[in-house]
Coordinates of C-alpha atoms in Angstrom, one line a residue:
X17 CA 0.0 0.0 0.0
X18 CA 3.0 2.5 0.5
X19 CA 4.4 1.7 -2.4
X20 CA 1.5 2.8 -4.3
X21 CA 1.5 5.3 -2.5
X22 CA 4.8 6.1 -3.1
X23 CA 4.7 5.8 -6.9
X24 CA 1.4 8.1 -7.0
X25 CA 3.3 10.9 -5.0
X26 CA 6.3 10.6 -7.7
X27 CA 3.8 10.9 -10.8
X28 CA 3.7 14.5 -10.6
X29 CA 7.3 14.8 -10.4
X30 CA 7.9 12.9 -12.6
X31 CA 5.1 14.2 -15.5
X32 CA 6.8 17.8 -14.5
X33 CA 10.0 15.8 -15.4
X34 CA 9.2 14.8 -18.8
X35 CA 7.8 18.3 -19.4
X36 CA 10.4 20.0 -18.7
X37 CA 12.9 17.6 -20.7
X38 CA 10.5 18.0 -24.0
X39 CA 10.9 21.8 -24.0
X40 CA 14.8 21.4 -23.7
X41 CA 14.7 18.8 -26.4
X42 CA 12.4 21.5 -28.5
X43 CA 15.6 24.2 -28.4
X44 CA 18.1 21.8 -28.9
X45 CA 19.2 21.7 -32.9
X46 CA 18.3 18.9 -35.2
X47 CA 21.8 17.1 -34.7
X48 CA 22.2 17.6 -31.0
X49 CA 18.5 15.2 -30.9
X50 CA 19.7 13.3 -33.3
X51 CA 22.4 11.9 -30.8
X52 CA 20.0 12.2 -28.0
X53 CA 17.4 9.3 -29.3
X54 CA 20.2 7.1 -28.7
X55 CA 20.4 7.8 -24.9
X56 CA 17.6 5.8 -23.7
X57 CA 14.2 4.4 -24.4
X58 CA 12.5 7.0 -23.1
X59 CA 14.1 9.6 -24.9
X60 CA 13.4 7.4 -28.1
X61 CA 10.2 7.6 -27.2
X62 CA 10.0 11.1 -26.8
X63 CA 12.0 12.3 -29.9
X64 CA 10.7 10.0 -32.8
X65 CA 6.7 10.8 -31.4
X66 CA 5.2 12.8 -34.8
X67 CA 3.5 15.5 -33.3
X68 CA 7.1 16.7 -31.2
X69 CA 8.8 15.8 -34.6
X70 CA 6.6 18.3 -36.6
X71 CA 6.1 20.7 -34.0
X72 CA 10.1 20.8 -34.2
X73 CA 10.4 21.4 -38.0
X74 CA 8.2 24.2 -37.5
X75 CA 10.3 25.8 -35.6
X76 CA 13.9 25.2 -37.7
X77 CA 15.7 27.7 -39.7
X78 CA 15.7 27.4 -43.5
X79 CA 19.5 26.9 -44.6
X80 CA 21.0 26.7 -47.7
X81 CA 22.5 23.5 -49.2
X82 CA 24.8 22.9 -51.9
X83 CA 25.2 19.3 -52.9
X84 CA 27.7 17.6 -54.9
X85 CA 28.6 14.2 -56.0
X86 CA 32.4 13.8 -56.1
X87 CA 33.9 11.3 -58.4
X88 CA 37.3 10.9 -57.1
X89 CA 36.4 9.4 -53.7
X90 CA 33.4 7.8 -54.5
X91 CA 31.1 10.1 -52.1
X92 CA 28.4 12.2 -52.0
X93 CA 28.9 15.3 -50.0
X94 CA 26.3 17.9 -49.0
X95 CA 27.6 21.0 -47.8
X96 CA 25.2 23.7 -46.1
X97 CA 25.9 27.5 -46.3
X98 CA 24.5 30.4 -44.3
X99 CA 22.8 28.9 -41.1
X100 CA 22.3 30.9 -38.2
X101 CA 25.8 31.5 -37.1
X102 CA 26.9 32.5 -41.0
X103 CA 28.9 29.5 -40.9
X104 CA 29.5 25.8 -43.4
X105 CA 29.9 22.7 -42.8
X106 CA 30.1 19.7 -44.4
X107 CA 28.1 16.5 -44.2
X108 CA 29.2 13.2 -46.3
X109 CA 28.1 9.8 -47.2
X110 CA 29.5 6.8 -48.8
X111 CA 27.7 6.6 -52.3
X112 CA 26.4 3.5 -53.5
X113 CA 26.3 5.2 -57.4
X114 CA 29.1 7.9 -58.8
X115 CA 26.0 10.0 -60.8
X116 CA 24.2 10.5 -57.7
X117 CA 22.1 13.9 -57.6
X118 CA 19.1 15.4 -55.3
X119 CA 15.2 15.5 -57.0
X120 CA 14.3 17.7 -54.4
X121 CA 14.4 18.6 -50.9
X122 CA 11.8 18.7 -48.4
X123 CA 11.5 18.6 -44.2
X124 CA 14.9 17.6 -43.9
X125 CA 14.8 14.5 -46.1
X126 CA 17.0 14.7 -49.7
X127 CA 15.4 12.8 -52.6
X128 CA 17.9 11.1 -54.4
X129 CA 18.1 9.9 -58.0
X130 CA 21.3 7.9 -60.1
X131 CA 21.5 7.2 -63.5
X132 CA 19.5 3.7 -63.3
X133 CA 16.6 5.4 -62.0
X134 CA 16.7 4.2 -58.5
X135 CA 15.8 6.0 -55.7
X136 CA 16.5 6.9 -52.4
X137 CA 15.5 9.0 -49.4
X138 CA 18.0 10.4 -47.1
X139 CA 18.2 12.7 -43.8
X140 CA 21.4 13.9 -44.3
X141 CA 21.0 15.4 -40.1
X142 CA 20.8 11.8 -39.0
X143 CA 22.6 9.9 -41.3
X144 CA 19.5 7.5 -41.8
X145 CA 18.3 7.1 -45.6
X146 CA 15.5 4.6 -47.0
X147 CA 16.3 3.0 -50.5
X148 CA 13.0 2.6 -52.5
X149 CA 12.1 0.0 -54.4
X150 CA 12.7 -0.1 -58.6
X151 CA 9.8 2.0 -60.0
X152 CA 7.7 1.3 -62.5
X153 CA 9.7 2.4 -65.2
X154 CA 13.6 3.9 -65.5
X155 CA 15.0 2.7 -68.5
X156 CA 17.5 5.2 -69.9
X157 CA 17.1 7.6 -67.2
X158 CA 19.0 11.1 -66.8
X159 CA 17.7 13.8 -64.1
X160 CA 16.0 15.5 -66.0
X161 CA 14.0 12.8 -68.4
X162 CA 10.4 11.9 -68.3
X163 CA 11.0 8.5 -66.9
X164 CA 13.3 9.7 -64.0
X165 CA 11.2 13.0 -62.8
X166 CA 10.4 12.4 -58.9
X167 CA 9.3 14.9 -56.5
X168 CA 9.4 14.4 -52.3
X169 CA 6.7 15.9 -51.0
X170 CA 4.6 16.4 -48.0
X171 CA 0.6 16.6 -47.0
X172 CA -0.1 18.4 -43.8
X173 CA -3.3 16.5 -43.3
X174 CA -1.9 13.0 -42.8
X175 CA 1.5 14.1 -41.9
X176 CA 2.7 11.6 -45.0
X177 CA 5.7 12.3 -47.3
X178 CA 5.3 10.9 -50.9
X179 CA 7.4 10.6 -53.5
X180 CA 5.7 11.2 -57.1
X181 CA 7.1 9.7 -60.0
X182 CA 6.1 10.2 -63.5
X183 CA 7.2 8.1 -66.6
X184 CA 5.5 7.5 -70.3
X185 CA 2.5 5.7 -70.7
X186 CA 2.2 3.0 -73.1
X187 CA 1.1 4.6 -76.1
X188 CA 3.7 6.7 -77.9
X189 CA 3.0 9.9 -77.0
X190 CA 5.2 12.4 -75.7
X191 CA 2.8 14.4 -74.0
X192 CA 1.1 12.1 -71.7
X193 CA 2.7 10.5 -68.7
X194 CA 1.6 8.2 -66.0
X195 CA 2.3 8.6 -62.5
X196 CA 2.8 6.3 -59.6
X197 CA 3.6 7.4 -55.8
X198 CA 5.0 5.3 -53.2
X199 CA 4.0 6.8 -49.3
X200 CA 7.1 6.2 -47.3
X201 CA 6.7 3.7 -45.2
X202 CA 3.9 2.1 -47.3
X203 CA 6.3 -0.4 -49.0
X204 CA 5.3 -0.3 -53.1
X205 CA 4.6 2.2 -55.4
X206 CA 0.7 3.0 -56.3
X207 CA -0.4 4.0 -59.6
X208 CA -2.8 6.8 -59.8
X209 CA -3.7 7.3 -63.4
X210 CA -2.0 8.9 -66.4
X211 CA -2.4 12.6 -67.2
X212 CA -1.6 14.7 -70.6
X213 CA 1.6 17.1 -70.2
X214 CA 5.0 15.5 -69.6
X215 CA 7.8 17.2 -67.3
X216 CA 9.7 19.7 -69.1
X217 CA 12.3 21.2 -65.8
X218 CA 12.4 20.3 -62.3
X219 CA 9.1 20.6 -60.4
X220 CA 8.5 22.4 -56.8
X221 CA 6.4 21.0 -53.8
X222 CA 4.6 24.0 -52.2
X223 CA 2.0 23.1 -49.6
X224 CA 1.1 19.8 -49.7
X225 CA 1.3 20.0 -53.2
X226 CA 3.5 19.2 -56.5
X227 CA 3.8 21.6 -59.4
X228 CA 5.5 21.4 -62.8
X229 CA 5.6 22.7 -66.1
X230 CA 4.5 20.8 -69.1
X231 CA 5.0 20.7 -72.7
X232 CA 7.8 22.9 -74.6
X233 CA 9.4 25.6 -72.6
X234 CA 9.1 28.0 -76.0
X235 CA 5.5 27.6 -76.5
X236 CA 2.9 30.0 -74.8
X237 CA 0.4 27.2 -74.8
X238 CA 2.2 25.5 -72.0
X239 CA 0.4 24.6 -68.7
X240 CA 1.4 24.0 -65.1
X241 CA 0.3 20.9 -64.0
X242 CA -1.0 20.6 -59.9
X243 CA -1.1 17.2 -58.1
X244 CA -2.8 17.3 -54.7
X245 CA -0.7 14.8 -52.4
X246 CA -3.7 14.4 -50.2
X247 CA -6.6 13.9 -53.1
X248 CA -3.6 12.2 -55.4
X249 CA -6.1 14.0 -58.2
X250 CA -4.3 16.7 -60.6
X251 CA -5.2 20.4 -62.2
X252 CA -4.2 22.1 -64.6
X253 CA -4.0 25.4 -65.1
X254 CA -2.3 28.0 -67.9
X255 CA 0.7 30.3 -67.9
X256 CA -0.3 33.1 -67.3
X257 CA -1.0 36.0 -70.3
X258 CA 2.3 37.8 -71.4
X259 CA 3.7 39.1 -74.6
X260 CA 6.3 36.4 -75.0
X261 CA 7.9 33.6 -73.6
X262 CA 10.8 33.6 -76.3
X263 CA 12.9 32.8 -73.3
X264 CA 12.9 30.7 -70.7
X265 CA 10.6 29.7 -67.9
X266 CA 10.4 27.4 -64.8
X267 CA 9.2 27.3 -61.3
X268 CA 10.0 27.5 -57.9
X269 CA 9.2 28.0 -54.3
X270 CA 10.1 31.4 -52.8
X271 CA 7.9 33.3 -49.5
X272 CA 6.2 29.6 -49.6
X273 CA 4.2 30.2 -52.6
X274 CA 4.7 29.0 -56.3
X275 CA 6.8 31.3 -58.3
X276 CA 7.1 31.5 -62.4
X277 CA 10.4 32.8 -63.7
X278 CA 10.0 33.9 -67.0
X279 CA 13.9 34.7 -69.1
X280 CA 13.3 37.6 -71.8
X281 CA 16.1 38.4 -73.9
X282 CA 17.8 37.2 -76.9
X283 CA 21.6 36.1 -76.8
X284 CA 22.6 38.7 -79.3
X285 CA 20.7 41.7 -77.7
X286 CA 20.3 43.8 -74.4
X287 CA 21.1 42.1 -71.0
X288 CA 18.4 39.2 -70.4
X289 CA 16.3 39.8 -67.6
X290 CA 14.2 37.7 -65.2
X291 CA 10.5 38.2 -63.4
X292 CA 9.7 36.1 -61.3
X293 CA 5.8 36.0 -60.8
X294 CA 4.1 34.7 -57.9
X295 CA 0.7 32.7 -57.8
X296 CA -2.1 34.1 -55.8
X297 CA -4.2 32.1 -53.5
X298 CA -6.8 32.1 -55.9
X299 CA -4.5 29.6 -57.4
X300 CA -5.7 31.3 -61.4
X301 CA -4.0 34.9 -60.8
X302 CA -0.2 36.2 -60.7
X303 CA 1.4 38.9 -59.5
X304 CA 4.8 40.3 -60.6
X305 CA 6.9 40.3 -57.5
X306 CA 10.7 41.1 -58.5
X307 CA 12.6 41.8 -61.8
X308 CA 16.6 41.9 -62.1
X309 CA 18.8 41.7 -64.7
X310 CA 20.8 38.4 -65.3
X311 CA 25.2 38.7 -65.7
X312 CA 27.2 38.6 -68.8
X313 CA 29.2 35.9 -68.1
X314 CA 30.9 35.1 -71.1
X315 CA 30.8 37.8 -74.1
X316 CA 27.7 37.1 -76.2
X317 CA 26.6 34.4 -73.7
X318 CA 23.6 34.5 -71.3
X319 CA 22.9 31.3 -69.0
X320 CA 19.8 30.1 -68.3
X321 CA 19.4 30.0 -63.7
X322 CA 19.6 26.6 -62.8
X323 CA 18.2 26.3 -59.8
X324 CA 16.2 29.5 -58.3
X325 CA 15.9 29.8 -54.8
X326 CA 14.8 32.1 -51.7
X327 CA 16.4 32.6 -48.6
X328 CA 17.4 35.0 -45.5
X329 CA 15.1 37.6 -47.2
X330 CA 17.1 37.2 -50.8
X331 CA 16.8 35.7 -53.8
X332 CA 19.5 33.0 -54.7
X333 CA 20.4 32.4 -58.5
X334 CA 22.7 29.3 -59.8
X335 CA 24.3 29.7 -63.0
X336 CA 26.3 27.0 -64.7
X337 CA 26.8 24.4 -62.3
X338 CA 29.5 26.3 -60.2
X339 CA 28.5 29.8 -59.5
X340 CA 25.8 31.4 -57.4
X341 CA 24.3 34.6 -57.3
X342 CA 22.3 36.4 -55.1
X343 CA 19.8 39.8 -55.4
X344 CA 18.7 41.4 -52.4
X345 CA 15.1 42.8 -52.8
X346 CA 16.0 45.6 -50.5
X347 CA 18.7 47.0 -52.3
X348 CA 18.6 49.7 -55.0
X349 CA 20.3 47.7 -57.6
X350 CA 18.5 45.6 -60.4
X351 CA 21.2 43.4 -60.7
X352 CA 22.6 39.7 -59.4
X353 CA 25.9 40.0 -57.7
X354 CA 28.4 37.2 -57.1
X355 CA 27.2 35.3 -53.7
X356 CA 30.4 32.5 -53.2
X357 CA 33.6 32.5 -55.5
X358 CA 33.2 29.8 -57.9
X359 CA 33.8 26.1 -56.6
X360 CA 36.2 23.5 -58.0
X361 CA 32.9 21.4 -58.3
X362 CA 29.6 21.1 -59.9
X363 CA 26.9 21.3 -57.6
X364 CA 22.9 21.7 -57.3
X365 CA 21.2 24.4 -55.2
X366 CA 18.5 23.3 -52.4
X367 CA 16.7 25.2 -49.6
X368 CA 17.0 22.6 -46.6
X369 CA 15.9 22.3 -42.5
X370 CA 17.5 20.7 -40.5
X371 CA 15.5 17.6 -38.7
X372 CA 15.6 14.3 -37.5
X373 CA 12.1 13.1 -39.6
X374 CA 12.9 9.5 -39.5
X375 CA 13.4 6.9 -41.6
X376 CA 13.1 3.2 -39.8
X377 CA 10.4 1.0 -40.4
X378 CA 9.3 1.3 -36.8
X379 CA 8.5 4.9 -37.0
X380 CA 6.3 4.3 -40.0
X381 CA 4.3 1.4 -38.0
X382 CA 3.9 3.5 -35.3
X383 CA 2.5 6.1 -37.4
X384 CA 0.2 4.1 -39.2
X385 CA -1.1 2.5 -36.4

């Protein structure tokens, strides 16, 4: 009896206890709870629940990562700029393929793609990556092709990342696609139908839902394509009017909302220019947000931005596959100015959080369940 007695005057304590330990646990970074889970049980416990999980990616700053895939060693490396503290660091991996490059980041996980199509999820934080298994279809598949286009994203409803893949149907037909999605922790990819307008550039997840552009880049007709990760149906809706798109367009992510940037300019005439228009939440209306002028990089040469991206209140701009650019909105100047000296490597350009999402099949079950 004072035993029980005992134990019922240390809940309390001990419920105060765990409280207090969860709101320490909430201002540590991603990589110091990372570590942490492999204390004890109950700090397993604590650290892999969902709700703490998400409720700590809410609160993590937006960094900037460069990744590469070096060829000499054999490893991939991912290499973050401009966190809180203004400093780098490095993170690496042993690579399984030498062609390895990133789909897409999203809540901390890294979508990876090779050369033979397969695909793999990483959290480069905690070290802990799932390997999918072979989609449908990746024969001859390059990053950028129609059978190797995958997107990570994430619905807030059912706290459930996906990956999307599209590849060609059946029929020959260059503009229609069919798309499966694999839920991680699910197992197998699903198929969810076919739709008209392949992939023409890398698409953007934006609030529980993926974007892309389809058809030819030069042609005004083109559409943006919408899949709804919850729903797994798909819109469509057009570019939006403008005198010409003789450039080049693609989208992104910047202020959380889809962005279109539209190149104007020819390679023989005035400096090419970029606007970047953002969608409205009517989700059928833009508005023109910034406008700068792209650099002359090599005489009678304009690149077309890789990867678009925005960050620390600033808009970052690859061109070529070694330099980065920046334009601050707040400045007076209309123009891109060098952000980091060129590297001695190719690289891609990614937004990325820090967090320790995780990838075991135990978290998934508990999830689930």
């Amino acid at each position: 009896m004072e035993q029980k007695r005992a134990r019922a005057a240390e809940e309390p304590a001990r419920l105060m206890c765990d409280d207090a330990l969860t709101e320490v646990f909430r201002r540590l970074p991603a990589r110091a709870l990372a570590a942490c889970r492999l204390v004890c049980k109950s700090w397993m416990t604590v650290l892999t629940d969902p709700h703490f999980i998400h409720e700590h990616l809410s609160r993590g700053r937006q960094k900037l990562l460069l990744f590469a895939s070096d060829r000499v060693s054999d490893r991939s490396l991912a290499m973050v700029l401009a966190d809180d503290n203004k400093s780098m660091y490095q993170l690496s991996r042993p690579a399984a393929s030498r062609s390895v490059f990133v789909h897409n980041s999203c809540n901390g996980l890294l979508c990876l793609g090779d050369s033979t199509g397969a695909v793999e999820v990483l959290n480069p934080t905690t070290g802990e990556s799932l390997m999918l298994p072979t989609p449908t279809y990746t024969a001859g598949s390059s990053q950028f092709s129609s059978c190797n286009w995958h997107c990570l994203g994430f619905c807030p409803k059912t706290r459930e990342h996906k990956v999307v893949h599209f590849y060609p149907g059946t029929h020959i037909d260059s503009f229609k696609v069919r798309c499966e999605i694999y839920t991680l922790g699910a197992g197998v990819w699903r198929q969810v139908g076919s739709f008209r307008g392949a992939p023409i550039d890398r698409g953007v997840h934006v609030n529980g839902a993926v974007y892309y552009l389809t058809k030819f880049r030069y042609i005004a007709s083109s559409r943006i394509n919408c899949l709804n990760l919850e729903s797994e149906k798909i819109d469509a809706m057009m570019l939006p009017p403008r005198k010409s798109y003789g450039g080049h367009c693609s989208l992104t992510e910047l202020e959380g909302r889809v962005c279109l940037l539209v190149v104007d300019g020819v390679l023989e005439g005035p400096p090419r220019t970029m606007d970047i228009l953002m969608l409205n939440s009517d989700e059928q209306s833009w508005t023109p947000r910034y406008h700068f002028s792209l650099p002359w990089l090599i005489p009678s040469c304009y690149f077309t931005p890789k990867h678009t991206l925005f960050h620390d209140g600033k808009i970052w701009v690859q061109l070529l596959a070694r330099n980065l650019y920046c334009f601050d909105p707040r400045s007076n100047s209309e123009e891109l100015t060098i952000a980091w000296p060129e590297l001695d490597f190719p690289f891609s350009t990614h937004t990325f959080i820090e967090s320790i999402v995780p990838l075991r099949k135990d978290y998934f079950i508990k999830h689930i369940q």
